[in-house]
Amino acid sequence: MHAVVANPKTIKAAAYNQARSILANAGSQTAAKSHPVHGKPDVPVSYGTSLLAAARDEFRQTDKHLPAKDKKSDMSIPHYNAIHSAAQTMGIDRW
């Protein structure tokens, strides 16, 4: 049995900014265009979940023509790893 951990209510601004950089460096235009958080210690978790969902959808669109053997969850392995690294950075389990 895998315990499902609820997402936090807020995430640290530094964690959001780091996750944003991970996704932008992996090629997410959405993340690259989003504004870094500054002047606040933390932000609502919805900022992070929205960022992850947008990057996921963008990566799936970008990677749709890759062979199935080169994909995980309908995106390239590097994109999949970037999404999960960003989620882990923010402490987000579900998006």
PDB file of C-alpha atoms in Angstrom:
ATOM      1  CA  MET A   1       0.000   0.000   0.000  1.00  0.00           C
ATOM      2  CA  HIS A   2       1.428   3.348  -1.042  1.00  0.00           C
ATOM      3  CA  ALA A   3       0.466   6.198   1.247  1.00  0.00           C
ATOM      4  CA  VAL A   4      -0.712   9.283  -0.577  1.00  0.00           C
ATOM      5  CA  VAL A   5       0.713  12.397   0.977  1.00  0.00           C
ATOM      6  CA  ALA A   6      -1.353  15.547   0.619  1.00  0.00           C
ATOM      7  CA  ASN A   7       0.277  18.486  -1.083  1.00  0.00           C
ATOM      8  CA  PRO A   8       1.427  21.247   1.246  1.00  0.00           C
ATOM      9  CA  LYS A   9      -0.787  24.364   1.440  1.00  0.00           C
ATOM     10  CA  THR A  10       2.118  26.612   0.506  1.00  0.00           C
ATOM     11  CA  ILE A  11       5.564  26.195  -0.976  1.00  0.00           C
ATOM     12  CA  LYS A  12       8.658  28.222  -0.292  1.00  0.00           C
ATOM     13  CA  ALA A  13       9.344  30.872  -2.906  1.00  0.00           C
ATOM     14  CA  ALA A  14      12.904  29.572  -3.280  1.00  0.00           C
ATOM     15  CA  ALA A  15      11.607  26.043  -3.993  1.00  0.00           C
ATOM     16  CA  TYR A  16       9.151  27.387  -6.580  1.00  0.00           C
ATOM     17  CA  ASN A  17      11.903  29.385  -8.279  1.00  0.00           C
ATOM     18  CA  GLN A  18      14.223  26.368  -8.301  1.00  0.00           C
ATOM     19  CA  ALA A  19      11.498  24.149  -9.786  1.00  0.00           C
ATOM     20  CA  ARG A  20      10.751  26.831 -12.384  1.00  0.00           C
ATOM     21  CA  SER A  21      14.437  26.822 -13.386  1.00  0.00           C
ATOM     22  CA  ILE A  22      14.512  23.007 -13.623  1.00  0.00           C
ATOM     23  CA  LEU A  23      11.538  23.049 -16.001  1.00  0.00           C
ATOM     24  CA  ALA A  24      12.814  26.008 -18.036  1.00  0.00           C
ATOM     25  CA  ASN A  25      16.214  24.317 -18.408  1.00  0.00           C
ATOM     26  CA  ALA A  26      14.428  21.171 -19.619  1.00  0.00           C
ATOM     27  CA  GLY A  27      12.802  23.228 -22.373  1.00  0.00           C
ATOM     28  CA  SER A  28       9.487  24.397 -20.913  1.00  0.00           C
ATOM     29  CA  GLN A  29       8.545  27.706 -22.523  1.00  0.00           C
ATOM     30  CA  THR A  30       5.745  28.116 -19.985  1.00  0.00           C
ATOM     31  CA  ALA A  31       8.200  27.900 -17.091  1.00  0.00           C
ATOM     32  CA  ALA A  32      10.673  30.164 -18.867  1.00  0.00           C
ATOM     33  CA  LYS A  33       7.995  32.833 -19.343  1.00  0.00           C
ATOM     34  CA  SER A  34       6.648  32.601 -15.786  1.00  0.00           C
ATOM     35  CA  HIS A  35       7.893  35.156 -13.312  1.00  0.00           C
ATOM     36  CA  PRO A  36      10.124  34.164 -10.428  1.00  0.00           C
ATOM     37  CA  VAL A  37       8.621  34.825  -7.018  1.00  0.00           C
ATOM     38  CA  HIS A  38      10.300  37.535  -4.988  1.00  0.00           C
ATOM     39  CA  GLY A  39       9.371  39.572  -1.958  1.00  0.00           C
ATOM     40  CA  LYS A  40       7.353  36.739  -0.394  1.00  0.00           C
ATOM     41  CA  PRO A  41       8.537  33.846   1.771  1.00  0.00           C
ATOM     42  CA  ASP A  42       6.079  31.409   0.191  1.00  0.00           C
ATOM     43  CA  VAL A  43       3.312  31.041  -2.385  1.00  0.00           C
ATOM     44  CA  PRO A  44       0.099  28.999  -2.648  1.00  0.00           C
ATOM     45  CA  VAL A  45       0.680  25.410  -3.742  1.00  0.00           C
ATOM     46  CA  SER A  46      -1.544  26.142  -6.756  1.00  0.00           C
ATOM     47  CA  TYR A  47       1.357  28.121  -8.263  1.00  0.00           C
ATOM     48  CA  GLY A  48       3.452  24.963  -8.255  1.00  0.00           C
ATOM     49  CA  THR A  49       0.733  22.585  -9.416  1.00  0.00           C
ATOM     50  CA  SER A  50      -0.154  24.933 -12.291  1.00  0.00           C
ATOM     51  CA  LEU A  51       3.497  25.178 -13.294  1.00  0.00           C
ATOM     52  CA  LEU A  52       3.866  21.377 -13.281  1.00  0.00           C
ATOM     53  CA  ALA A  53       0.641  20.763 -15.206  1.00  0.00           C
ATOM     54  CA  ALA A  54       1.528  23.337 -17.872  1.00  0.00           C
ATOM     55  CA  ALA A  55       5.013  21.879 -18.350  1.00  0.00           C
ATOM     56  CA  ARG A  56       3.604  18.320 -18.426  1.00  0.00           C
ATOM     57  CA  ASP A  57       1.116  19.232 -21.147  1.00  0.00           C
ATOM     58  CA  GLU A  58       3.754  21.142 -23.079  1.00  0.00           C
ATOM     59  CA  PHE A  59       6.255  18.264 -22.890  1.00  0.00           C
ATOM     60  CA  ARG A  60       3.616  15.718 -23.955  1.00  0.00           C
ATOM     61  CA  GLN A  61       2.791  17.862 -26.985  1.00  0.00           C
ATOM     62  CA  THR A  62       6.479  18.291 -27.852  1.00  0.00           C
ATOM     63  CA  ASP A  63       7.228  14.587 -27.457  1.00  0.00           C
ATOM     64  CA  LYS A  64       4.100  13.105 -29.064  1.00  0.00           C
ATOM     65  CA  HIS A  65       5.991  11.758 -32.105  1.00  0.00           C
ATOM     66  CA  LEU A  66       8.687   9.955 -30.124  1.00  0.00           C
ATOM     67  CA  PRO A  67       8.626   6.153 -30.198  1.00  0.00           C
ATOM     68  CA  ALA A  68       6.826   4.622 -27.198  1.00  0.00           C
ATOM     69  CA  LYS A  69      10.040   2.959 -26.004  1.00  0.00           C
ATOM     70  CA  ASP A  70      11.596   6.427 -25.537  1.00  0.00           C
ATOM     71  CA  LYS A  71       8.715   7.791 -23.463  1.00  0.00           C
ATOM     72  CA  LYS A  72       7.401   7.591 -19.938  1.00  0.00           C
ATOM     73  CA  SER A  73       3.937   8.986 -19.155  1.00  0.00           C
ATOM     74  CA  ASP A  74       3.687  10.231 -22.775  1.00  0.00           C
ATOM     75  CA  MET A  75       6.826  12.380 -22.628  1.00  0.00           C
ATOM     76  CA  SER A  76      10.545  11.865 -23.146  1.00  0.00           C
ATOM     77  CA  ILE A  77      12.468  10.405 -20.219  1.00  0.00           C
ATOM     78  CA  PRO A  78      14.446  13.665 -19.666  1.00  0.00           C
ATOM     79  CA  HIS A  79      11.194  15.659 -19.621  1.00  0.00           C
ATOM     80  CA  TYR A  80       9.586  13.136 -17.248  1.00  0.00           C
ATOM     81  CA  ASN A  81      12.606  13.335 -14.945  1.00  0.00           C
ATOM     82  CA  ALA A  82      12.565  17.150 -15.000  1.00  0.00           C
ATOM     83  CA  ILE A  83       8.870  17.270 -14.048  1.00  0.00           C
ATOM     84  CA  HIS A  84       9.400  14.868 -11.168  1.00  0.00           C
ATOM     85  CA  SER A  85      12.530  16.648  -9.994  1.00  0.00           C
ATOM     86  CA  ALA A  86      10.636  19.966  -9.993  1.00  0.00           C
ATOM     87  CA  ALA A  87       7.697  18.398  -8.130  1.00  0.00           C
ATOM     88  CA  GLN A  88      10.003  16.878  -5.534  1.00  0.00           C
ATOM     89  CA  THR A  89      11.779  20.227  -5.090  1.00  0.00           C
ATOM     90  CA  MET A  90       8.436  21.822  -4.203  1.00  0.00           C
ATOM     91  CA  GLY A  91       7.192  18.888  -2.121  1.00  0.00           C
ATOM     92  CA  ILE A  92       4.248  18.352  -4.481  1.00  0.00           C
ATOM     93  CA  ASP A  93       2.878  14.827  -4.910  1.00  0.00           C
ATOM     94  CA  ARG A  94      -0.158  15.448  -7.100  1.00  0.00           C
ATOM     95  CA  TRP A  95      -0.762  17.861  -9.939  1.00  0.00           C
TER      96      TRP A  95
END
